[in-house]
PDB file of C-alpha atoms in Angstrom:
ATOM      1  CA  UNK A  27     106.296-116.462 -84.435  1.00 49.00           C
ATOM      2  CA  UNK A  28     107.697-119.884 -85.021  1.00 59.00           C
ATOM      3  CA  UNK A  29     106.839-121.210 -88.581  1.00 60.00           C
ATOM      4  CA  UNK A  30     107.687-125.002 -88.878  1.00 65.00           C
ATOM      5  CA  UNK A  31     106.486-125.803 -92.409  1.00 85.00           C
ATOM      6  CA  UNK A  32     107.555-128.837 -94.513  1.00 91.00           C
ATOM      7  CA  UNK A  33     110.070-127.027 -96.277  1.00 93.00           C
ATOM      8  CA  UNK A  34     111.804-125.815 -93.046  1.00 94.00           C
ATOM      9  CA  UNK A  35     111.606-129.179 -91.574  1.00 95.00           C
ATOM     10  CA  UNK A  36     113.250-130.808 -94.789  1.00 95.00           C
ATOM     11  CA  UNK A  37     115.955-128.094 -94.540  1.00 96.00           C
ATOM     12  CA  UNK A  38     116.740-129.464 -91.192  1.00 96.00           C
ATOM     13  CA  UNK A  39     116.461-133.032 -92.170  1.00 95.00           C
ATOM     14  CA  UNK A  40     119.103-132.400 -94.933  1.00 96.00           C
ATOM     15  CA  UNK A  41     121.603-130.748 -92.499  1.00 94.00           C
ATOM     16  CA  UNK A  42     121.467-134.101 -90.430  1.00 94.00           C
ATOM     17  CA  UNK A  43     122.550-136.413 -93.292  1.00 92.00           C
ATOM     18  CA  UNK A  44     126.190-136.443 -92.073  1.00 90.00           C
ATOM     19  CA  UNK A  45     125.557-137.648 -88.607  1.00 94.00           C
ATOM     20  CA  UNK A  46     127.954-140.210 -87.275  1.00 95.00           C
ATOM     21  CA  UNK A  47     127.034-143.613 -86.070  1.00 96.00           C
ATOM     22  CA  UNK A  48     126.855-142.554 -82.210  1.00 96.00           C
ATOM     23  CA  UNK A  49     124.735-139.514 -82.814  1.00 97.00           C
ATOM     24  CA  UNK A  50     122.415-141.638 -85.105  1.00 96.00           C
ATOM     25  CA  UNK A  51     121.712-144.180 -82.464  1.00 96.00           C
ATOM     26  CA  UNK A  52     121.377-141.514 -79.859  1.00 97.00           C
ATOM     27  CA  UNK A  53     119.114-139.620 -82.005  1.00 97.00           C
ATOM     28  CA  UNK A  54     116.925-142.856 -82.279  1.00 95.00           C
ATOM     29  CA  UNK A  55     116.639-142.967 -78.517  1.00 94.00           C
ATOM     30  CA  UNK A  56     115.665-139.483 -78.541  1.00 95.00           C
ATOM     31  CA  UNK A  57     112.849-139.495 -81.267  1.00 96.00           C
ATOM     32  CA  UNK A  58     111.269-143.077 -80.422  1.00 95.00           C
ATOM     33  CA  UNK A  59     110.211-143.675 -83.923  1.00 95.00           C
ATOM     34  CA  UNK A  60     109.119-139.975 -84.411  1.00 96.00           C
ATOM     35  CA  UNK A  61     111.969-138.257 -85.989  1.00 96.00           C
ATOM     36  CA  UNK A  62     109.975-135.486 -87.604  1.00 96.00           C
ATOM     37  CA  UNK A  63     108.211-134.355 -84.483  1.00 96.00           C
ATOM     38  CA  UNK A  64     111.505-134.239 -82.546  1.00 97.00           C
ATOM     39  CA  UNK A  65     112.907-131.879 -85.245  1.00 97.00           C
ATOM     40  CA  UNK A  66     109.791-129.776 -85.095  1.00 96.00           C
ATOM     41  CA  UNK A  67     110.461-129.198 -81.233  1.00 97.00           C
ATOM     42  CA  UNK A  68     114.103-128.234 -81.846  1.00 97.00           C
ATOM     43  CA  UNK A  69     112.719-125.783 -84.475  1.00 96.00           C
ATOM     44  CA  UNK A  70     110.071-124.544 -82.041  1.00 95.00           C
ATOM     45  CA  UNK A  71     112.856-123.958 -79.499  1.00 94.00           C
ATOM     46  CA  UNK A  72     114.733-121.669 -81.893  1.00 94.00           C
ATOM     47  CA  UNK A  73     111.840-119.903 -83.369  1.00 92.00           C
ATOM     48  CA  UNK A  74     112.032-121.733 -86.613  1.00 94.00           C
ATOM     49  CA  UNK A  75     115.486-120.763 -87.562  1.00 95.00           C
ATOM     50  CA  UNK A  76     117.037-123.762 -89.028  1.00 96.00           C
ATOM     51  CA  UNK A  77     120.825-122.830 -88.554  1.00 96.00           C
ATOM     52  CA  UNK A  78     120.064-122.331 -84.759  1.00 96.00           C
ATOM     53  CA  UNK A  79     118.039-125.275 -84.525  1.00 97.00           C
ATOM     54  CA  UNK A  80     120.487-127.631 -86.246  1.00 97.00           C
ATOM     55  CA  UNK A  81     123.279-126.204 -83.836  1.00 96.00           C
ATOM     56  CA  UNK A  82     121.097-126.953 -80.870  1.00 96.00           C
ATOM     57  CA  UNK A  83     120.310-130.343 -82.033  1.00 97.00           C
ATOM     58  CA  UNK A  84     123.932-131.326 -82.902  1.00 97.00           C
ATOM     59  CA  UNK A  85     125.064-129.863 -79.341  1.00 96.00           C
ATOM     60  CA  UNK A  86     122.278-132.062 -77.765  1.00 96.00           C
ATOM     61  CA  UNK A  87     123.504-135.311 -79.574  1.00 97.00           C
ATOM     62  CA  UNK A  88     126.932-134.658 -78.588  1.00 96.00           C
ATOM     63  CA  UNK A  89     126.150-134.131 -74.961  1.00 96.00           C
ATOM     64  CA  UNK A  90     124.240-137.477 -75.019  1.00 96.00           C
ATOM     65  CA  UNK A  91     127.022-139.259 -76.561  1.00 96.00           C
ATOM     66  CA  UNK A  92     129.736-137.557 -74.395  1.00 94.00           C
ATOM     67  CA  UNK A  93     127.822-138.250 -71.179  1.00 94.00           C
ATOM     68  CA  UNK A  94     126.212-141.448 -72.045  1.00 94.00           C
ATOM     69  CA  UNK A  95     122.828-140.548 -71.469  1.00 96.00           C
ATOM     70  CA  UNK A  96     121.527-143.451 -73.459  1.00 95.00           C
ATOM     71  CA  UNK A  97     122.849-145.707 -70.807  1.00 94.00           C
ATOM     72  CA  UNK A  98     121.645-143.501 -67.753  1.00 95.00           C
ATOM     73  CA  UNK A  99     118.602-145.766 -67.117  1.00 96.00           C
ATOM     74  CA  UNK A 100     121.068-148.691 -66.494  1.00 94.00           C
ATOM     75  CA  UNK A 101     122.778-146.766 -63.558  1.00 93.00           C
ATOM     76  CA  UNK A 102     121.048-147.346 -60.347  1.00 94.00           C
ATOM     77  CA  UNK A 103     121.639-144.893 -57.530  1.00 94.00           C
ATOM     78  CA  UNK A 104     122.085-146.913 -54.305  1.00 94.00           C
ATOM     79  CA  UNK A 105     118.747-147.522 -52.423  1.00 93.00           C
ATOM     80  CA  UNK A 106     119.535-145.476 -49.364  1.00 94.00           C
ATOM     81  CA  UNK A 107     120.870-142.630 -51.259  1.00 95.00           C
ATOM     82  CA  UNK A 108     117.824-142.674 -53.435  1.00 95.00           C
ATOM     83  CA  UNK A 109     115.507-142.619 -50.489  1.00 96.00           C
ATOM     84  CA  UNK A 110     117.220-139.613 -49.324  1.00 96.00           C
ATOM     85  CA  UNK A 111     117.077-137.930 -52.771  1.00 96.00           C
ATOM     86  CA  UNK A 112     113.251-138.525 -52.802  1.00 96.00           C
ATOM     87  CA  UNK A 113     112.916-136.767 -49.437  1.00 95.00           C
ATOM     88  CA  UNK A 114     114.714-133.835 -50.503  1.00 95.00           C
ATOM     89  CA  UNK A 115     114.089-133.473 -54.271  1.00 96.00           C
ATOM     90  CA  UNK A 116     110.331-133.452 -54.424  1.00 96.00           C
ATOM     91  CA  UNK A 117     109.380-134.766 -57.751  1.00 97.00           C
ATOM     92  CA  UNK A 118     107.071-137.460 -59.154  1.00 97.00           C
ATOM     93  CA  UNK A 119     104.340-138.322 -61.581  1.00 98.00           C
ATOM     94  CA  UNK A 120     100.623-138.174 -60.572  1.00 97.00           C
ATOM     95  CA  UNK A 121      98.932-139.562 -63.475  1.00 97.00           C
ATOM     96  CA  UNK A 122      97.576-138.203 -66.836  1.00 97.00           C
ATOM     97  CA  UNK A 123      95.587-135.283 -68.184  1.00 98.00           C
ATOM     98  CA  UNK A 124      92.266-135.986 -70.138  1.00 97.00           C
ATOM     99  CA  UNK A 125      94.402-135.872 -73.333  1.00 96.00           C
ATOM    100  CA  UNK A 126      96.808-138.394 -72.154  1.00 97.00           C
ATOM    101  CA  UNK A 127      99.818-136.195 -71.143  1.00 98.00           C
ATOM    102  CA  UNK A 128     101.815-137.065 -68.198  1.00 98.00           C
ATOM    103  CA  UNK A 129     101.357-134.873 -65.090  1.00 98.00           C
ATOM    104  CA  UNK A 130     104.563-134.339 -63.513  1.00 98.00           C
ATOM    105  CA  UNK A 131     104.475-132.703 -60.117  1.00 98.00           C
ATOM    106  CA  UNK A 132     107.465-130.666 -58.524  1.00 97.00           C
ATOM    107  CA  UNK A 133     107.521-129.697 -54.835  1.00 96.00           C
ATOM    108  CA  UNK A 134     109.596-126.272 -55.411  1.00 94.00           C
ATOM    109  CA  UNK A 135     109.026-124.903 -52.156  1.00 92.00           C
ATOM    110  CA  UNK A 136     109.729-127.712 -49.889  1.00 94.00           C
ATOM    111  CA  UNK A 137     112.682-129.358 -51.988  1.00 95.00           C
ATOM    112  CA  UNK A 138     115.975-128.803 -49.934  1.00 94.00           C
ATOM    113  CA  UNK A 139     118.410-130.751 -52.126  1.00 94.00           C
ATOM    114  CA  UNK A 140     120.679-131.083 -48.835  1.00 93.00           C
ATOM    115  CA  UNK A 141     120.930-134.719 -48.633  1.00 93.00           C
ATOM    116  CA  UNK A 142     123.447-135.563 -51.284  1.00 92.00           C
ATOM    117  CA  UNK A 143     125.978-133.954 -53.603  1.00 92.00           C
ATOM    118  CA  UNK A 144     124.584-132.034 -56.634  1.00 92.00           C
ATOM    119  CA  UNK A 145     125.633-134.782 -59.343  1.00 93.00           C
ATOM    120  CA  UNK A 146     123.013-137.214 -57.730  1.00 95.00           C
ATOM    121  CA  UNK A 147     120.181-134.873 -57.989  1.00 95.00           C
ATOM    122  CA  UNK A 148     121.098-134.237 -61.625  1.00 96.00           C
ATOM    123  CA  UNK A 149     121.376-137.814 -62.304  1.00 96.00           C
ATOM    124  CA  UNK A 150     118.168-138.560 -60.714  1.00 96.00           C
ATOM    125  CA  UNK A 151     116.283-135.665 -62.860  1.00 97.00           C
ATOM    126  CA  UNK A 152     117.929-136.790 -66.043  1.00 97.00           C
ATOM    127  CA  UNK A 153     116.780-140.455 -65.271  1.00 97.00           C
ATOM    128  CA  UNK A 154     113.164-139.228 -64.819  1.00 98.00           C
ATOM    129  CA  UNK A 155     113.455-137.392 -67.984  1.00 98.00           C
ATOM    130  CA  UNK A 156     114.656-140.296 -69.958  1.00 98.00           C
ATOM    131  CA  UNK A 157     112.221-142.726 -68.286  1.00 98.00           C
ATOM    132  CA  UNK A 158     109.305-140.235 -69.092  1.00 98.00           C
ATOM    133  CA  UNK A 159     110.281-139.937 -72.751  1.00 98.00           C
ATOM    134  CA  UNK A 160     111.517-143.606 -73.572  1.00 97.00           C
ATOM    135  CA  UNK A 161     109.022-145.526 -71.571  1.00 97.00           C
ATOM    136  CA  UNK A 162     105.984-143.350 -70.134  1.00 98.00           C
ATOM    137  CA  UNK A 163     105.144-141.353 -73.335  1.00 97.00           C
ATOM    138  CA  UNK A 164     105.707-144.322 -75.781  1.00 97.00           C
ATOM    139  CA  UNK A 165     103.274-146.366 -73.689  1.00 97.00           C
ATOM    140  CA  UNK A 166     100.705-143.204 -73.682  1.00 97.00           C
ATOM    141  CA  UNK A 167     101.165-143.074 -77.423  1.00 96.00           C
ATOM    142  CA  UNK A 168     100.071-146.582 -77.955  1.00 95.00           C
ATOM    143  CA  UNK A 169      97.253-146.443 -75.390  1.00 94.00           C
ATOM    144  CA  UNK A 170      95.824-143.329 -76.763  1.00 93.00           C
ATOM    145  CA  UNK A 171      96.345-144.004 -80.541  1.00 94.00           C
ATOM    146  CA  UNK A 172      98.224-140.765 -81.200  1.00 95.00           C
ATOM    147  CA  UNK A 173     101.669-139.439 -80.801  1.00 96.00           C
ATOM    148  CA  UNK A 174     102.260-138.005 -77.028  1.00 97.00           C
ATOM    149  CA  UNK A 175     105.732-136.361 -76.507  1.00 96.00           C
ATOM    150  CA  UNK A 176     104.758-133.474 -73.968  1.00 97.00           C
ATOM    151  CA  UNK A 177     103.602-133.435 -70.551  1.00 98.00           C
ATOM    152  CA  UNK A 178     102.105-130.917 -67.952  1.00 98.00           C
ATOM    153  CA  UNK A 179     104.080-129.811 -64.771  1.00 98.00           C
ATOM    154  CA  UNK A 180     102.373-128.659 -61.759  1.00 98.00           C
ATOM    155  CA  UNK A 181     104.722-126.667 -59.506  1.00 97.00           C
ATOM    156  CA  UNK A 182     103.955-126.483 -55.730  1.00 97.00           C
ATOM    157  CA  UNK A 183     105.283-123.323 -54.024  1.00 94.00           C
ATOM    158  CA  UNK A 184     104.235-124.390 -50.583  1.00 94.00           C
ATOM    159  CA  UNK A 185     106.949-123.441 -47.898  1.00 91.00           C
ATOM    160  CA  UNK A 186     108.880-121.436 -50.500  1.00 87.00           C
ATOM    161  CA  UNK A 187     111.360-119.137 -48.618  1.00 81.00           C
ATOM    162  CA  UNK A 188     114.134-116.857 -49.181  1.00 73.00           C
ATOM    163  CA  UNK A 189     116.743-119.503 -48.200  1.00 71.00           C
ATOM    164  CA  UNK A 190     115.751-121.210 -51.615  1.00 70.00           C
ATOM    165  CA  UNK A 191     118.560-118.831 -53.072  1.00 70.00           C
ATOM    166  CA  UNK A 192     120.983-121.274 -51.782  1.00 77.00           C
ATOM    167  CA  UNK A 193     119.914-123.933 -54.318  1.00 84.00           C
ATOM    168  CA  UNK A 194     119.747-121.456 -57.410  1.00 83.00           C
ATOM    169  CA  UNK A 195     122.902-122.808 -58.967  1.00 86.00           C
ATOM    170  CA  UNK A 196     121.622-126.454 -58.814  1.00 90.00           C
ATOM    171  CA  UNK A 197     118.386-125.341 -60.054  1.00 89.00           C
ATOM    172  CA  UNK A 198     119.805-123.220 -62.897  1.00 88.00           C
ATOM    173  CA  UNK A 199     121.965-126.248 -63.902  1.00 90.00           C
ATOM    174  CA  UNK A 200     118.636-128.636 -64.027  1.00 93.00           C
ATOM    175  CA  UNK A 201     116.734-125.898 -66.109  1.00 91.00           C
ATOM    176  CA  UNK A 202     119.404-125.504 -68.594  1.00 91.00           C
ATOM    177  CA  UNK A 203     119.822-129.209 -69.109  1.00 94.00           C
ATOM    178  CA  UNK A 204     116.122-129.346 -69.872  1.00 95.00           C
ATOM    179  CA  UNK A 205     115.979-126.252 -71.941  1.00 93.00           C
ATOM    180  CA  UNK A 206     118.953-127.392 -74.218  1.00 94.00           C
ATOM    181  CA  UNK A 207     118.428-131.223 -74.451  1.00 96.00           C
ATOM    182  CA  UNK A 208     114.663-131.595 -73.781  1.00 97.00           C
ATOM    183  CA  UNK A 209     113.174-128.661 -75.370  1.00 96.00           C
ATOM    184  CA  UNK A 210     109.380-128.047 -75.865  1.00 96.00           C
ATOM    185  CA  UNK A 211     108.626-131.059 -73.780  1.00 97.00           C
ATOM    186  CA  UNK A 212     106.459-129.234 -71.380  1.00 97.00           C
ATOM    187  CA  UNK A 213     102.838-128.214 -72.715  1.00 97.00           C
ATOM    188  CA  UNK A 214     101.994-126.131 -69.678  1.00 97.00           C
ATOM    189  CA  UNK A 215     103.102-125.291 -66.241  1.00 97.00           C
ATOM    190  CA  UNK A 216     100.556-124.761 -63.407  1.00 98.00           C
ATOM    191  CA  UNK A 217     101.678-123.049 -60.437  1.00 96.00           C
ATOM    192  CA  UNK A 218      99.837-123.496 -57.108  1.00 97.00           C
ATOM    193  CA  UNK A 219      99.873-122.579 -53.290  1.00 96.00           C
ATOM    194  CA  UNK A 220     101.771-119.160 -54.192  1.00 93.00           C
ATOM    195  CA  UNK A 221     103.177-117.373 -51.403  1.00 90.00           C
ATOM    196  CA  UNK A 222     104.257-113.756 -51.372  1.00 84.00           C
ATOM    197  CA  UNK A 223     108.135-114.515 -52.088  1.00 82.00           C
ATOM    198  CA  UNK A 224     106.925-116.254 -55.531  1.00 85.00           C
ATOM    199  CA  UNK A 225     104.447-113.431 -56.239  1.00 84.00           C
ATOM    200  CA  UNK A 226     107.198-110.645 -55.821  1.00 82.00           C
ATOM    201  CA  UNK A 227     109.562-112.593 -58.008  1.00 83.00           C
ATOM    202  CA  UNK A 228     107.314-113.559 -60.770  1.00 85.00           C
ATOM    203  CA  UNK A 229     106.202-109.711 -61.435  1.00 85.00           C
ATOM    204  CA  UNK A 230     110.029-109.153 -62.495  1.00 82.00           C
ATOM    205  CA  UNK A 231     110.796-112.490 -64.058  1.00 83.00           C
ATOM    206  CA  UNK A 232     107.592-112.887 -66.284  1.00 85.00           C
ATOM    207  CA  UNK A 233     108.525-109.734 -68.725  1.00 85.00           C
ATOM    208  CA  UNK A 234     112.026-111.810 -69.361  1.00 81.00           C
ATOM    209  CA  UNK A 235     110.345-114.832 -70.643  1.00 83.00           C
ATOM    210  CA  UNK A 236     110.028-115.785 -74.071  1.00 85.00           C
ATOM    211  CA  UNK A 237     106.341-115.244 -75.410  1.00 87.00           C
ATOM    212  CA  UNK A 238     105.887-119.112 -76.047  1.00 87.00           C
ATOM    213  CA  UNK A 239     106.944-119.976 -72.506  1.00 89.00           C
ATOM    214  CA  UNK A 240     104.886-117.126 -70.977  1.00 90.00           C
ATOM    215  CA  UNK A 241     101.652-118.495 -72.706  1.00 94.00           C
ATOM    216  CA  UNK A 242     102.531-121.993 -71.138  1.00 96.00           C
ATOM    217  CA  UNK A 243     102.669-120.505 -67.600  1.00 95.00           C
ATOM    218  CA  UNK A 244      99.235-120.521 -65.366  1.00 96.00           C
ATOM    219  CA  UNK A 245      99.500-119.164 -61.863  1.00 95.00           C
ATOM    220  CA  UNK A 246      96.482-120.664 -60.076  1.00 96.00           C
ATOM    221  CA  UNK A 247      94.523-119.537 -57.096  1.00 95.00           C
ATOM    222  CA  UNK A 248      95.121-121.365 -53.849  1.00 95.00           C
ATOM    223  CA  UNK A 249      95.938-125.159 -54.665  1.00 96.00           C
ATOM    224  CA  UNK A 250      94.239-124.921 -58.222  1.00 96.00           C
ATOM    225  CA  UNK A 251      91.934-127.821 -57.690  1.00 96.00           C
ATOM    226  CA  UNK A 252      89.007-126.206 -59.888  1.00 96.00           C
ATOM    227  CA  UNK A 253      91.196-125.218 -62.753  1.00 97.00           C
ATOM    228  CA  UNK A 254      93.149-128.413 -62.932  1.00 98.00           C
ATOM    229  CA  UNK A 255      90.119-130.475 -62.881  1.00 97.00           C
ATOM    230  CA  UNK A 256      89.401-128.949 -66.530  1.00 97.00           C
ATOM    231  CA  UNK A 257      92.432-130.764 -67.762  1.00 97.00           C
ATOM    232  CA  UNK A 258      92.626-134.013 -65.682  1.00 97.00           C
ATOM    233  CA  UNK A 259      90.593-136.264 -63.591  1.00 96.00           C
ATOM    234  CA  UNK A 260      90.515-135.854 -59.683  1.00 95.00           C
ATOM    235  CA  UNK A 261      92.593-139.226 -59.561  1.00 95.00           C
ATOM    236  CA  UNK A 262      95.455-137.512 -61.455  1.00 96.00           C
ATOM    237  CA  UNK A 263      95.577-134.421 -59.097  1.00 97.00           C
ATOM    238  CA  UNK A 264      98.722-134.176 -57.383  1.00 97.00           C
ATOM    239  CA  UNK A 265      98.304-134.804 -53.640  1.00 96.00           C
ATOM    240  CA  UNK A 266      98.961-130.972 -52.930  1.00 96.00           C
ATOM    241  CA  UNK A 267      96.061-129.705 -55.143  1.00 96.00           C
ATOM    242  CA  UNK A 268      93.516-131.701 -53.138  1.00 90.00           C
ATOM    243  CA  UNK A 269      90.919-129.984 -51.285  1.00 69.00           C
ATOM    244  CA  UNK A 270      91.950-132.407 -48.068  1.00 54.00           C
ATOM    245  CA  UNK A 271      94.978-130.058 -47.727  1.00 44.00           C
ATOM    246  CA  UNK A 272      97.726-128.515 -49.740  1.00 38.00           C
ATOM    247  CA  UNK A 273     100.887-129.004 -47.819  1.00 43.00           C
ATOM    248  CA  UNK A 274     103.373-131.745 -48.407  1.00 41.00           C
ATOM    249  CA  UNK A 275     104.376-133.618 -45.222  1.00 41.00           C
ATOM    250  CA  UNK A 276     108.180-133.539 -45.119  1.00 42.00           C
ATOM    251  CA  UNK A 277     108.416-137.069 -43.810  1.00 40.00           C
ATOM    252  CA  UNK A 278     106.729-140.021 -45.457  1.00 39.00           C
ATOM    253  CA  UNK A 279     104.664-142.653 -43.890  1.00 41.00           C
ATOM    254  CA  UNK A 280     105.309-146.312 -44.756  1.00 39.00           C
ATOM    255  CA  UNK A 281     102.874-147.487 -47.552  1.00 39.00           C
ATOM    256  CA  UNK A 282     101.689-144.055 -48.499  1.00 45.00           C
ATOM    257  CA  UNK A 283     100.688-144.295 -52.094  1.00 58.00           C
ATOM    258  CA  UNK A 284      98.974-140.995 -52.526  1.00 85.00           C
ATOM    259  CA  UNK A 285     101.785-138.688 -52.263  1.00 94.00           C
ATOM    260  CA  UNK A 286     103.693-138.958 -55.660  1.00 95.00           C
ATOM    261  CA  UNK A 287     106.900-137.588 -54.118  1.00 96.00           C
ATOM    262  CA  UNK A 288     107.293-140.501 -51.879  1.00 95.00           C
ATOM    263  CA  UNK A 289     109.667-143.276 -52.702  1.00 94.00           C
ATOM    264  CA  UNK A 290     106.594-145.826 -51.968  1.00 94.00           C
ATOM    265  CA  UNK A 291     104.623-144.065 -54.794  1.00 96.00           C
ATOM    266  CA  UNK A 292     103.928-146.759 -57.858  1.00 96.00           C
ATOM    267  CA  UNK A 293     105.728-144.126 -60.270  1.00 97.00           C
ATOM    268  CA  UNK A 294     109.027-144.288 -58.306  1.00 97.00           C
ATOM    269  CA  UNK A 295     108.920-148.115 -57.575  1.00 96.00           C
ATOM    270  CA  UNK A 296     108.144-148.666 -61.336  1.00 97.00           C
ATOM    271  CA  UNK A 297     111.121-146.277 -62.294  1.00 97.00           C
ATOM    272  CA  UNK A 298     113.575-147.935 -59.690  1.00 96.00           C
ATOM    273  CA  UNK A 299     112.718-151.280 -60.731  1.00 96.00           C
ATOM    274  CA  UNK A 300     113.057-150.553 -64.346  1.00 97.00           C
ATOM    275  CA  UNK A 301     116.574-148.937 -63.797  1.00 96.00           C
ATOM    276  CA  UNK A 302     117.664-152.065 -61.768  1.00 94.00           C
ATOM    277  CA  UNK A 303     116.429-154.384 -64.557  1.00 93.00           C
ATOM    278  CA  UNK A 304     118.141-152.391 -67.330  1.00 93.00           C
ATOM    279  CA  UNK A 305     121.399-152.497 -65.151  1.00 90.00           C
ATOM    280  CA  UNK A 306     121.108-156.310 -65.200  1.00 88.00           C
ATOM    281  CA  UNK A 307     120.306-156.753 -68.825  1.00 80.00           C
ATOM    282  CA  UNK A 308     123.282-154.309 -70.001  1.00 72.00           C
ATOM    283  CA  UNK A 309     126.012-155.917 -67.981  1.00 63.00           C
ATOM    284  CA  UNK A 310     128.674-154.476 -70.282  1.00 48.00           C
ATOM    285  CA  UNK A 311     127.920-151.122 -69.048  1.00 50.00           C
ATOM    286  CA  UNK A 312     130.366-149.778 -66.406  1.00 50.00           C
ATOM    287  CA  UNK A 313     128.503-149.245 -63.183  1.00 51.00           C
ATOM    288  CA  UNK A 314     130.889-146.347 -62.321  1.00 57.00           C
ATOM    289  CA  UNK A 315     129.560-143.335 -60.608  1.00 60.00           C
ATOM    290  CA  UNK A 316     127.438-141.161 -63.215  1.00 71.00           C
ATOM    291  CA  UNK A 317     128.902-137.806 -64.122  1.00 73.00           C
ATOM    292  CA  UNK A 318     127.576-135.193 -66.647  1.00 78.00           C
ATOM    293  CA  UNK A 319     129.215-132.066 -67.954  1.00 73.00           C
ATOM    294  CA  UNK A 320     126.835-129.223 -67.391  1.00 71.00           C
ATOM    295  CA  UNK A 321     126.084-126.997 -70.474  1.00 69.00           C
ATOM    296  CA  UNK A 322     126.718-123.240 -70.238  1.00 72.00           C
ATOM    297  CA  UNK A 323     123.275-121.573 -69.343  1.00 70.00           C
ATOM    298  CA  UNK A 324     121.546-119.653 -72.074  1.00 71.00           C
ATOM    299  CA  UNK A 325     121.944-115.902 -71.693  1.00 73.00           C
ATOM    300  CA  UNK A 326     118.195-115.387 -71.205  1.00 70.00           C
ATOM    301  CA  UNK A 327     118.340-118.161 -68.463  1.00 70.00           C
ATOM    302  CA  UNK A 328     121.409-116.579 -66.836  1.00 71.00           C
ATOM    303  CA  UNK A 329     119.691-113.167 -66.650  1.00 74.00           C
ATOM    304  CA  UNK A 330     116.583-114.705 -65.280  1.00 72.00           C
ATOM    305  CA  UNK A 331     118.615-116.509 -62.456  1.00 71.00           C
ATOM    306  CA  UNK A 332     120.451-113.181 -61.853  1.00 74.00           C
ATOM    307  CA  UNK A 333     117.166-111.413 -61.667  1.00 73.00           C
ATOM    308  CA  UNK A 334     115.780-113.696 -59.084  1.00 72.00           C
ATOM    309  CA  UNK A 335     118.776-113.570 -57.107  1.00 69.00           C
ATOM    310  CA  UNK A 336     118.727-109.764 -56.979  1.00 76.00           C
ATOM    311  CA  UNK A 337     114.897-109.756 -56.194  1.00 68.00           C
ATOM    312  CA  UNK A 338     115.522-112.259 -53.230  1.00 65.00           C
ATOM    313  CA  UNK A 339     118.205-109.992 -51.778  1.00 67.00           C
ATOM    314  CA  UNK A 340     115.953-107.305 -51.963  1.00 71.00           C
ATOM    315  CA  UNK A 341     113.235-109.316 -50.079  1.00 63.00           C
ATOM    316  CA  UNK A 342     115.856-110.370 -47.417  1.00 60.00           C
ATOM    317  CA  UNK A 343     116.487-106.607 -46.789  1.00 62.00           C
ATOM    318  CA  UNK A 344     112.897-105.741 -46.598  1.00 63.00           C
ATOM    319  CA  UNK A 345     112.022-108.914 -44.395  1.00 59.00           C
ATOM    320  CA  UNK A 346     114.979-107.840 -42.040  1.00 54.00           C
ATOM    321  CA  UNK A 347     113.700-104.175 -41.788  1.00 45.00           C
ATOM    322  CA  UNK A 348     110.120-105.708 -41.119  1.00 45.00           C
ATOM    323  CA  UNK A 349     111.397-107.930 -38.267  1.00 41.00           C
TER     324      UNK A 349
END
């Protein structure tokens, strides 16, 4: 059980007194005026252990400084490439929960990640994280009159196939970035449209997850409409959770504003416009290609990835015998 009382928080605060100027600046971009709440997130991620939470936070700050994460929202991805990313990395924001938390939708099953190099998928993912934390959540905090620093994620497993194993390395890298540098940012995971492939893997992966993570994961029946309407209004439901149909079209139609994965959706329009504006305002920033050093996976995450790989291979053999 994680204990984050005032004494523990003060201990962590005292360890941060020797931050250099760059680390202080990037920490301010991280906490957006709520330093204590940010420290609590890192403490939770390390089960209240001050020494481990301090190391995790310092590593995160150094990662941000070395990879210029504070400037990532001023580095636009070329429009044509960005369109291809949106068609193959299905992710967007569909609205807010009744408590004001952003609803992030992810098309796990139908994302192909085959339209560009891995680095651009990682850049786009980090930009969404930073836009969520530095723009979306501060606005939600102001609108609701209380601090909001977490979101909920709805994961659509429609179309998940054994071929997804080909993207396991990239997905593990993205997950590691989130775990180590954006800890405890997700309040709940709702998994919908679950095929047999996922169900088989979930049975062996679930016991490997930390208890606090297991409590956040909710595998829903079908497209999950009834359960999700308990936490959000219909207008905020991701398109694949609506009764009209749960399958995500693979190619978008011009002007479609319901599918939050599409480049024409209001979230992606606002995000891309924001990045373009930041690039104009901050002219001194180099517009060279973005590159980020990938952190080493947590041993637990590495074990989970290996377990998924093993389970997928078993399913491949079973599927071959069946055929």
